[in-house]
PDB file of C-alpha atoms in Angstrom:
ATOM      1  CA  UNK A 224      85.741 -50.399 -94.448  1.00  0.00           C
ATOM      2  CA  UNK A 225      85.003 -46.847 -95.053  1.00  0.00           C
ATOM      3  CA  UNK A 226      81.999 -45.300 -93.290  1.00  0.00           C
ATOM      4  CA  UNK A 227      80.454 -42.149 -92.026  1.00  0.00           C
ATOM      5  CA  UNK A 228      78.046 -41.993 -89.291  1.00  0.00           C
ATOM      6  CA  UNK A 229      75.980 -39.145 -88.574  1.00  0.00           C
ATOM      7  CA  UNK A 230      74.108 -40.310 -85.632  1.00  0.00           C
ATOM      8  CA  UNK A 231      71.445 -37.428 -85.318  1.00  0.00           C
ATOM      9  CA  UNK A 232      68.821 -37.752 -87.748  1.00  0.00           C
ATOM     10  CA  UNK A 233      66.928 -34.418 -87.091  1.00  0.00           C
ATOM     11  CA  UNK A 234      67.719 -31.451 -84.928  1.00  0.00           C
ATOM     12  CA  UNK A 235      65.359 -28.678 -84.078  1.00  0.00           C
ATOM     13  CA  UNK A 236      66.449 -25.581 -82.631  1.00  0.00           C
ATOM     14  CA  UNK A 237      65.325 -21.855 -82.061  1.00  0.00           C
ATOM     15  CA  UNK A 238      66.917 -19.028 -84.013  1.00  0.00           C
ATOM     16  CA  UNK A 239      70.037 -17.844 -82.149  1.00  0.00           C
ATOM     17  CA  UNK A 240      70.826 -21.032 -80.603  1.00  0.00           C
ATOM     18  CA  UNK A 241      74.125 -22.707 -81.212  1.00  0.00           C
ATOM     19  CA  UNK A 242      73.993 -26.082 -82.659  1.00  0.00           C
ATOM     20  CA  UNK A 243      76.472 -28.865 -83.238  1.00  0.00           C
ATOM     21  CA  UNK A 244      76.185 -31.602 -85.874  1.00  0.00           C
ATOM     22  CA  UNK A 245      78.159 -34.750 -85.229  1.00  0.00           C
ATOM     23  CA  UNK A 246      80.267 -36.883 -87.786  1.00  0.00           C
ATOM     24  CA  UNK A 247      82.124 -39.961 -87.021  1.00  0.00           C
ATOM     25  CA  UNK A 248      84.161 -41.727 -89.677  1.00  0.00           C
ATOM     26  CA  UNK A 249      85.860 -45.050 -89.856  1.00  0.00           C
ATOM     27  CA  UNK A 250      88.818 -45.620 -92.199  1.00  0.00           C
ATOM     28  CA  UNK A 251      92.142 -47.292 -92.144  1.00  0.00           C
ATOM     29  CA  UNK A 252      93.891 -45.027 -94.493  1.00  0.00           C
ATOM     30  CA  UNK A 253      96.363 -42.648 -93.306  1.00  0.00           C
ATOM     31  CA  UNK A 254      95.689 -40.141 -96.035  1.00  0.00           C
ATOM     32  CA  UNK A 255      91.849 -39.192 -96.392  1.00  0.00           C
ATOM     33  CA  UNK A 256      89.594 -36.029 -96.805  1.00  0.00           C
ATOM     34  CA  UNK A 257      86.686 -35.023 -95.012  1.00  0.00           C
ATOM     35  CA  UNK A 258      83.977 -32.794 -96.259  1.00  0.00           C
ATOM     36  CA  UNK A 259      80.690 -31.060 -95.212  1.00  0.00           C
ATOM     37  CA  UNK A 260      77.893 -30.132 -97.617  1.00  0.00           C
ATOM     38  CA  UNK A 261      74.877 -28.332 -97.207  1.00  0.00           C
ATOM     39  CA  UNK A 262      71.610 -29.361 -99.104  1.00  0.00           C
ATOM     40  CA  UNK A 263      68.759 -26.648 -98.658  1.00  0.00           C
ATOM     41  CA  UNK A 264      65.242 -27.483 -99.666  1.00  0.00           C
ATOM     42  CA  UNK A 265      65.905 -26.401-103.126  1.00  0.00           C
ATOM     43  CA  UNK A 266      68.099 -29.483-103.543  1.00  0.00           C
ATOM     44  CA  UNK A 267      71.597 -28.676-104.563  1.00  0.00           C
ATOM     45  CA  UNK A 268      74.513 -29.628-102.601  1.00  0.00           C
ATOM     46  CA  UNK A 269      76.516 -26.878-101.441  1.00  0.00           C
ATOM     47  CA  UNK A 270      80.334 -27.377-100.409  1.00  0.00           C
ATOM     48  CA  UNK A 271      81.166 -25.837 -97.056  1.00  0.00           C
ATOM     49  CA  UNK A 272      84.658 -27.076 -96.037  1.00  0.00           C
ATOM     50  CA  UNK A 273      87.371 -29.944 -96.760  1.00  0.00           C
ATOM     51  CA  UNK A 274      89.817 -31.103 -94.448  1.00  0.00           C
ATOM     52  CA  UNK A 275      92.829 -33.416 -95.051  1.00  0.00           C
ATOM     53  CA  UNK A 276      93.920 -36.017 -92.606  1.00  0.00           C
ATOM     54  CA  UNK A 277      97.142 -34.291 -91.714  1.00  0.00           C
ATOM     55  CA  UNK A 278      95.445 -31.084 -90.711  1.00  0.00           C
ATOM     56  CA  UNK A 279      93.776 -31.194 -87.435  1.00  0.00           C
ATOM     57  CA  UNK A 280      93.570 -27.328 -87.097  1.00  0.00           C
ATOM     58  CA  UNK A 281      89.909 -26.201 -86.251  1.00  0.00           C
ATOM     59  CA  UNK A 282      88.650 -23.884 -88.598  1.00  0.00           C
ATOM     60  CA  UNK A 283      86.080 -20.870 -88.246  1.00  0.00           C
ATOM     61  CA  UNK A 284      84.270 -19.311 -90.980  1.00  0.00           C
ATOM     62  CA  UNK A 285      81.964 -16.652 -89.929  1.00  0.00           C
ATOM     63  CA  UNK A 286      79.179 -18.402 -87.772  1.00  0.00           C
ATOM     64  CA  UNK A 287      80.579 -21.833 -88.773  1.00  0.00           C
ATOM     65  CA  UNK A 288      83.366 -23.892 -87.133  1.00  0.00           C
ATOM     66  CA  UNK A 289      84.619 -27.220 -87.472  1.00  0.00           C
ATOM     67  CA  UNK A 290      86.448 -29.406 -84.910  1.00  0.00           C
ATOM     68  CA  UNK A 291      88.406 -32.346 -86.408  1.00  0.00           C
ATOM     69  CA  UNK A 292      89.814 -34.810 -83.821  1.00  0.00           C
ATOM     70  CA  UNK A 293      91.609 -37.825 -85.184  1.00  0.00           C
ATOM     71  CA  UNK A 294      91.727 -39.445 -81.642  1.00  0.00           C
ATOM     72  CA  UNK A 295      87.926 -39.985 -81.696  1.00  0.00           C
ATOM     73  CA  UNK A 296      87.472 -39.965 -85.580  1.00  0.00           C
ATOM     74  CA  UNK A 297      85.183 -37.036 -85.539  1.00  0.00           C
ATOM     75  CA  UNK A 298      84.649 -34.131 -87.526  1.00  0.00           C
ATOM     76  CA  UNK A 299      81.914 -32.101 -86.026  1.00  0.00           C
ATOM     77  CA  UNK A 300      80.372 -28.855 -87.351  1.00  0.00           C
ATOM     78  CA  UNK A 301      79.006 -26.093 -85.091  1.00  0.00           C
ATOM     79  CA  UNK A 302      76.655 -23.299 -86.089  1.00  0.00           C
ATOM     80  CA  UNK A 303      76.740 -20.302 -83.855  1.00  0.00           C
ATOM     81  CA  UNK A 304      73.621 -18.187 -83.445  1.00  0.00           C
ATOM     82  CA  UNK A 305      71.715 -20.171 -85.821  1.00  0.00           C
ATOM     83  CA  UNK A 306      69.573 -18.555 -88.559  1.00  0.00           C
ATOM     84  CA  UNK A 307      66.206 -19.800 -90.498  1.00  0.00           C
ATOM     85  CA  UNK A 308      68.421 -19.795 -93.485  1.00  0.00           C
ATOM     86  CA  UNK A 309      70.653 -22.613 -91.866  1.00  0.00           C
ATOM     87  CA  UNK A 310      67.616 -25.126 -92.251  1.00  0.00           C
ATOM     88  CA  UNK A 311      68.799 -27.687 -94.318  1.00  0.00           C
ATOM     89  CA  UNK A 312      70.303 -31.377 -94.535  1.00  0.00           C
ATOM     90  CA  UNK A 313      73.961 -31.470 -93.730  1.00  0.00           C
ATOM     91  CA  UNK A 314      76.052 -34.175 -94.982  1.00  0.00           C
ATOM     92  CA  UNK A 315      79.342 -35.286 -93.919  1.00  0.00           C
ATOM     93  CA  UNK A 316      81.502 -37.282 -96.312  1.00  0.00           C
ATOM     94  CA  UNK A 317      84.970 -39.104 -96.474  1.00  0.00           C
ATOM     95  CA  UNK A 318      87.191 -39.424 -99.495  1.00  0.00           C
ATOM     96  CA  UNK A 319      89.947 -41.921 -99.563  1.00  0.00           C
ATOM     97  CA  UNK A 320      93.535 -40.312-100.295  1.00  0.00           C
ATOM     98  CA  UNK A 321      93.920 -43.221-102.503  1.00  0.00           C
ATOM     99  CA  UNK A 322      90.860 -43.102-104.477  1.00  0.00           C
ATOM    100  CA  UNK A 323      91.169 -43.147-108.083  1.00  0.00           C
ATOM    101  CA  UNK A 324      87.597 -42.224-108.590  1.00  0.00           C
ATOM    102  CA  UNK A 325      87.000 -39.157-106.270  1.00  0.00           C
ATOM    103  CA  UNK A 326      84.097 -41.214-104.589  1.00  0.00           C
ATOM    104  CA  UNK A 327      82.638 -39.565-101.658  1.00  0.00           C
ATOM    105  CA  UNK A 328      81.362 -41.724 -98.977  1.00  0.00           C
ATOM    106  CA  UNK A 329      78.312 -39.959 -97.464  1.00  0.00           C
ATOM    107  CA  UNK A 330      76.848 -40.147 -94.031  1.00  0.00           C
ATOM    108  CA  UNK A 331      73.155 -40.310 -93.761  1.00  0.00           C
ATOM    109  CA  UNK A 332      72.763 -36.565 -93.373  1.00  0.00           C
ATOM    110  CA  UNK A 333      71.369 -34.504 -90.335  1.00  0.00           C
ATOM    111  CA  UNK A 334      68.293 -32.345 -91.000  1.00  0.00           C
ATOM    112  CA  UNK A 335      68.484 -29.181 -89.112  1.00  0.00           C
ATOM    113  CA  UNK A 336      65.470 -27.095 -88.484  1.00  0.00           C
ATOM    114  CA  UNK A 337      65.837 -23.616 -87.176  1.00  0.00           C
ATOM    115  CA  UNK A 338      62.700 -22.029 -85.948  1.00  0.00           C
ATOM    116  CA  UNK A 339      62.100 -18.339 -85.969  1.00  0.00           C
TER     117      UNK A 339
ATOM    118  CA  UNK B 761      78.985 -17.158-113.259  1.00  0.00           C
ATOM    119  CA  UNK B 762      80.683 -20.808-113.864  1.00  0.00           C
ATOM    120  CA  UNK B 763      78.372 -23.341-112.613  1.00  0.00           C
ATOM    121  CA  UNK B 764      76.837 -26.927-113.154  1.00  0.00           C
ATOM    122  CA  UNK B 765      73.459 -26.708-114.834  1.00  0.00           C
ATOM    123  CA  UNK B 766      71.016 -29.545-114.929  1.00  0.00           C
ATOM    124  CA  UNK B 767      68.083 -29.621-116.947  1.00  0.00           C
ATOM    125  CA  UNK B 768      65.105 -29.986-116.405  1.00  0.00           C
ATOM    126  CA  UNK B 769      64.642 -29.530-112.812  1.00  0.00           C
ATOM    127  CA  UNK B 770      61.712 -31.840-112.680  1.00  0.00           C
ATOM    128  CA  UNK B 771      60.986 -34.592-115.123  1.00  0.00           C
ATOM    129  CA  UNK B 772      57.902 -36.844-115.209  1.00  0.00           C
ATOM    130  CA  UNK B 773      58.088 -40.016-117.360  1.00  0.00           C
ATOM    131  CA  UNK B 774      56.064 -43.169-117.640  1.00  0.00           C
ATOM    132  CA  UNK B 775      56.991 -46.420-116.330  1.00  0.00           C
ATOM    133  CA  UNK B 776      59.233 -48.098-118.934  1.00  0.00           C
ATOM    134  CA  UNK B 777      59.728 -45.061-121.097  1.00  0.00           C
ATOM    135  CA  UNK B 778      63.300 -43.887-121.717  1.00  0.00           C
ATOM    136  CA  UNK B 779      64.436 -40.762-120.168  1.00  0.00           C
ATOM    137  CA  UNK B 780      67.514 -38.596-120.621  1.00  0.00           C
ATOM    138  CA  UNK B 781      68.772 -36.243-118.045  1.00  0.00           C
ATOM    139  CA  UNK B 782      71.287 -33.403-118.901  1.00  0.00           C
ATOM    140  CA  UNK B 783      74.142 -31.711-117.068  1.00  0.00           C
ATOM    141  CA  UNK B 784      76.295 -29.102-118.487  1.00  0.00           C
ATOM    142  CA  UNK B 785      79.383 -27.166-116.947  1.00  0.00           C
ATOM    143  CA  UNK B 786      81.286 -23.943-117.448  1.00  0.00           C
ATOM    144  CA  UNK B 787      84.002 -24.959-114.825  1.00  0.00           C
ATOM    145  CA  UNK B 788      85.992 -26.928-117.511  1.00  0.00           C
ATOM    146  CA  UNK B 789      86.376 -29.727-115.003  1.00  0.00           C
ATOM    147  CA  UNK B 790      87.788 -33.027-115.987  1.00  0.00           C
ATOM    148  CA  UNK B 791      85.556 -35.151-113.898  1.00  0.00           C
ATOM    149  CA  UNK B 792      81.757 -35.369-114.049  1.00  0.00           C
ATOM    150  CA  UNK B 793      79.639 -37.616-111.641  1.00  0.00           C
ATOM    151  CA  UNK B 794      76.125 -38.655-111.572  1.00  0.00           C
ATOM    152  CA  UNK B 795      74.456 -39.452-108.169  1.00  0.00           C
ATOM    153  CA  UNK B 796      71.008 -40.821-107.248  1.00  0.00           C
ATOM    154  CA  UNK B 797      69.499 -39.607-104.096  1.00  0.00           C
ATOM    155  CA  UNK B 798      66.267 -41.035-102.994  1.00  0.00           C
ATOM    156  CA  UNK B 799      64.036 -39.461-100.332  1.00  0.00           C
ATOM    157  CA  UNK B 800      65.695 -38.966 -96.884  1.00  0.00           C
ATOM    158  CA  UNK B 801      68.853 -40.843 -98.012  1.00  0.00           C
ATOM    159  CA  UNK B 802      72.426 -39.672 -98.837  1.00  0.00           C
ATOM    160  CA  UNK B 803      73.545 -39.283-102.465  1.00  0.00           C
ATOM    161  CA  UNK B 804      74.829 -42.482-104.199  1.00  0.00           C
ATOM    162  CA  UNK B 805      77.277 -42.502-106.778  1.00  0.00           C
ATOM    163  CA  UNK B 806      76.271 -44.220-110.148  1.00  0.00           C
ATOM    164  CA  UNK B 807      79.265 -43.571-112.188  1.00  0.00           C
ATOM    165  CA  UNK B 808      81.730 -41.016-113.470  1.00  0.00           C
ATOM    166  CA  UNK B 809      83.623 -39.770-116.365  1.00  0.00           C
ATOM    167  CA  UNK B 810      87.422 -38.769-116.004  1.00  0.00           C
ATOM    168  CA  UNK B 811      87.763 -36.967-119.341  1.00  0.00           C
ATOM    169  CA  UNK B 812      86.402 -39.640-121.783  1.00  0.00           C
ATOM    170  CA  UNK B 813      87.037 -42.481-119.405  1.00  0.00           C
ATOM    171  CA  UNK B 814      83.928 -43.975-118.063  1.00  0.00           C
ATOM    172  CA  UNK B 815      83.860 -45.538-114.492  1.00  0.00           C
ATOM    173  CA  UNK B 816      80.864 -47.447-113.406  1.00  0.00           C
ATOM    174  CA  UNK B 817      80.081 -48.325-109.895  1.00  0.00           C
ATOM    175  CA  UNK B 818      79.767 -52.005-109.203  1.00  0.00           C
ATOM    176  CA  UNK B 819      76.151 -51.687-107.999  1.00  0.00           C
ATOM    177  CA  UNK B 820      74.758 -49.324-110.597  1.00  0.00           C
ATOM    178  CA  UNK B 821      71.982 -51.081-112.595  1.00  0.00           C
ATOM    179  CA  UNK B 822      72.345 -51.961-116.231  1.00  0.00           C
ATOM    180  CA  UNK B 823      69.414 -49.716-117.004  1.00  0.00           C
ATOM    181  CA  UNK B 824      71.405 -46.732-116.092  1.00  0.00           C
ATOM    182  CA  UNK B 825      73.777 -45.412-118.975  1.00  0.00           C
ATOM    183  CA  UNK B 826      75.873 -42.318-119.448  1.00  0.00           C
ATOM    184  CA  UNK B 827      77.250 -40.389-122.461  1.00  0.00           C
ATOM    185  CA  UNK B 828      79.890 -37.499-122.358  1.00  0.00           C
ATOM    186  CA  UNK B 829      80.200 -36.031-125.851  1.00  0.00           C
ATOM    187  CA  UNK B 830      82.585 -33.489-124.912  1.00  0.00           C
ATOM    188  CA  UNK B 831      84.046 -31.691-121.671  1.00  0.00           C
ATOM    189  CA  UNK B 832      81.113 -29.623-121.063  1.00  0.00           C
ATOM    190  CA  UNK B 833      78.150 -31.947-121.256  1.00  0.00           C
ATOM    191  CA  UNK B 834      77.244 -35.160-119.602  1.00  0.00           C
ATOM    192  CA  UNK B 835      73.960 -37.283-120.072  1.00  0.00           C
ATOM    193  CA  UNK B 836      72.307 -39.935-117.872  1.00  0.00           C
ATOM    194  CA  UNK B 837      70.028 -42.362-120.061  1.00  0.00           C
ATOM    195  CA  UNK B 838      67.494 -44.413-118.041  1.00  0.00           C
ATOM    196  CA  UNK B 839      66.520 -47.070-120.400  1.00  0.00           C
ATOM    197  CA  UNK B 840      63.500 -48.494-118.930  1.00  0.00           C
ATOM    198  CA  UNK B 841      62.523 -46.494-115.710  1.00  0.00           C
ATOM    199  CA  UNK B 842      60.718 -48.392-112.912  1.00  0.00           C
ATOM    200  CA  UNK B 843      58.934 -47.056-109.853  1.00  0.00           C
ATOM    201  CA  UNK B 844      62.090 -47.536-107.821  1.00  0.00           C
ATOM    202  CA  UNK B 845      64.113 -45.141-110.019  1.00  0.00           C
ATOM    203  CA  UNK B 846      62.029 -42.017-108.951  1.00  0.00           C
ATOM    204  CA  UNK B 847      64.636 -39.944-107.079  1.00  0.00           C
ATOM    205  CA  UNK B 848      66.660 -36.757-107.339  1.00  0.00           C
ATOM    206  CA  UNK B 849      69.663 -37.112-109.742  1.00  0.00           C
ATOM    207  CA  UNK B 850      72.556 -34.890-109.015  1.00  0.00           C
ATOM    208  CA  UNK B 851      75.320 -34.089-111.481  1.00  0.00           C
ATOM    209  CA  UNK B 852      78.808 -33.080-109.917  1.00  0.00           C
ATOM    210  CA  UNK B 853      82.018 -31.921-111.429  1.00  0.00           C
ATOM    211  CA  UNK B 854      85.762 -31.736-110.013  1.00  0.00           C
ATOM    212  CA  UNK B 855      89.014 -30.935-111.154  1.00  0.00           C
ATOM    213  CA  UNK B 856      91.510 -33.219-109.751  1.00  0.00           C
ATOM    214  CA  UNK B 857      94.733 -31.922-108.431  1.00  0.00           C
ATOM    215  CA  UNK B 858      96.622 -34.906-106.780  1.00  0.00           C
ATOM    216  CA  UNK B 859      94.253 -37.852-105.796  1.00  0.00           C
ATOM    217  CA  UNK B 860      90.760 -36.441-106.394  1.00  0.00           C
ATOM    218  CA  UNK B 861      90.921 -34.432-103.195  1.00  0.00           C
ATOM    219  CA  UNK B 862      89.111 -31.355-104.593  1.00  0.00           C
ATOM    220  CA  UNK B 863      85.608 -30.675-103.500  1.00  0.00           C
ATOM    221  CA  UNK B 864      82.980 -31.515-106.105  1.00  0.00           C
ATOM    222  CA  UNK B 865      80.648 -28.805-107.448  1.00  0.00           C
ATOM    223  CA  UNK B 866      77.178 -30.066-107.638  1.00  0.00           C
ATOM    224  CA  UNK B 867      74.094 -28.840-109.773  1.00  0.00           C
ATOM    225  CA  UNK B 868      70.705 -28.200-108.630  1.00  0.00           C
ATOM    226  CA  UNK B 869      69.619 -31.704-109.515  1.00  0.00           C
ATOM    227  CA  UNK B 870      66.755 -33.292-111.512  1.00  0.00           C
ATOM    228  CA  UNK B 871      63.892 -34.605-109.661  1.00  0.00           C
ATOM    229  CA  UNK B 872      62.438 -37.645-111.562  1.00  0.00           C
ATOM    230  CA  UNK B 873      59.123 -39.037-111.194  1.00  0.00           C
ATOM    231  CA  UNK B 874      57.660 -42.170-112.760  1.00  0.00           C
ATOM    232  CA  UNK B 875      54.052 -42.428-113.549  1.00  0.00           C
TER     233      UNK B 875
END
């Protein structure tokens, strides 16, 4: 079975704090893809990153960084020096490499509130 | 800018009255998706089109239909909306290279309310 678990339902931090959003996935596929999306209050889903199962290199993009560890089936997302504009719901998603539909299997999302 | 546009942003309809939601894209992507997202939940895929081929998710109610008259447009028709259909409806597109591993580009969504 394919499953994504985001155990943190809500996180609240004060601006400039670092925050890590956890994502644990389950799949028996050898080829798969992992995604993070941001959903601000306005509603649109904004693509942040895609990772394939063969690339375990961590990635940094400005204040954002991602830690992919196949050994623990985790794909965690860290925001450094958080800002109020980072307040949103963040979704981790899994896509099977064999998928012929492009279906994304979403986690339940983590609501991040960054207070000034 | 190339984008995915959903109209309207907010839609109110009456219980049982058919409603159509619209999605258009300027990305020239082959695949268009419709998701339903209820409050505090993850998006749930309803169906998608790969070009003109329609693919329905097994658990999508018959009440939900879709049309794609051309590459740019896709419509979601709810034939007899019930109170449980109140949700945000998200349209997304992607251009497959290999096995559907390209990120999906989402529109702003249409928030549907049922009176």
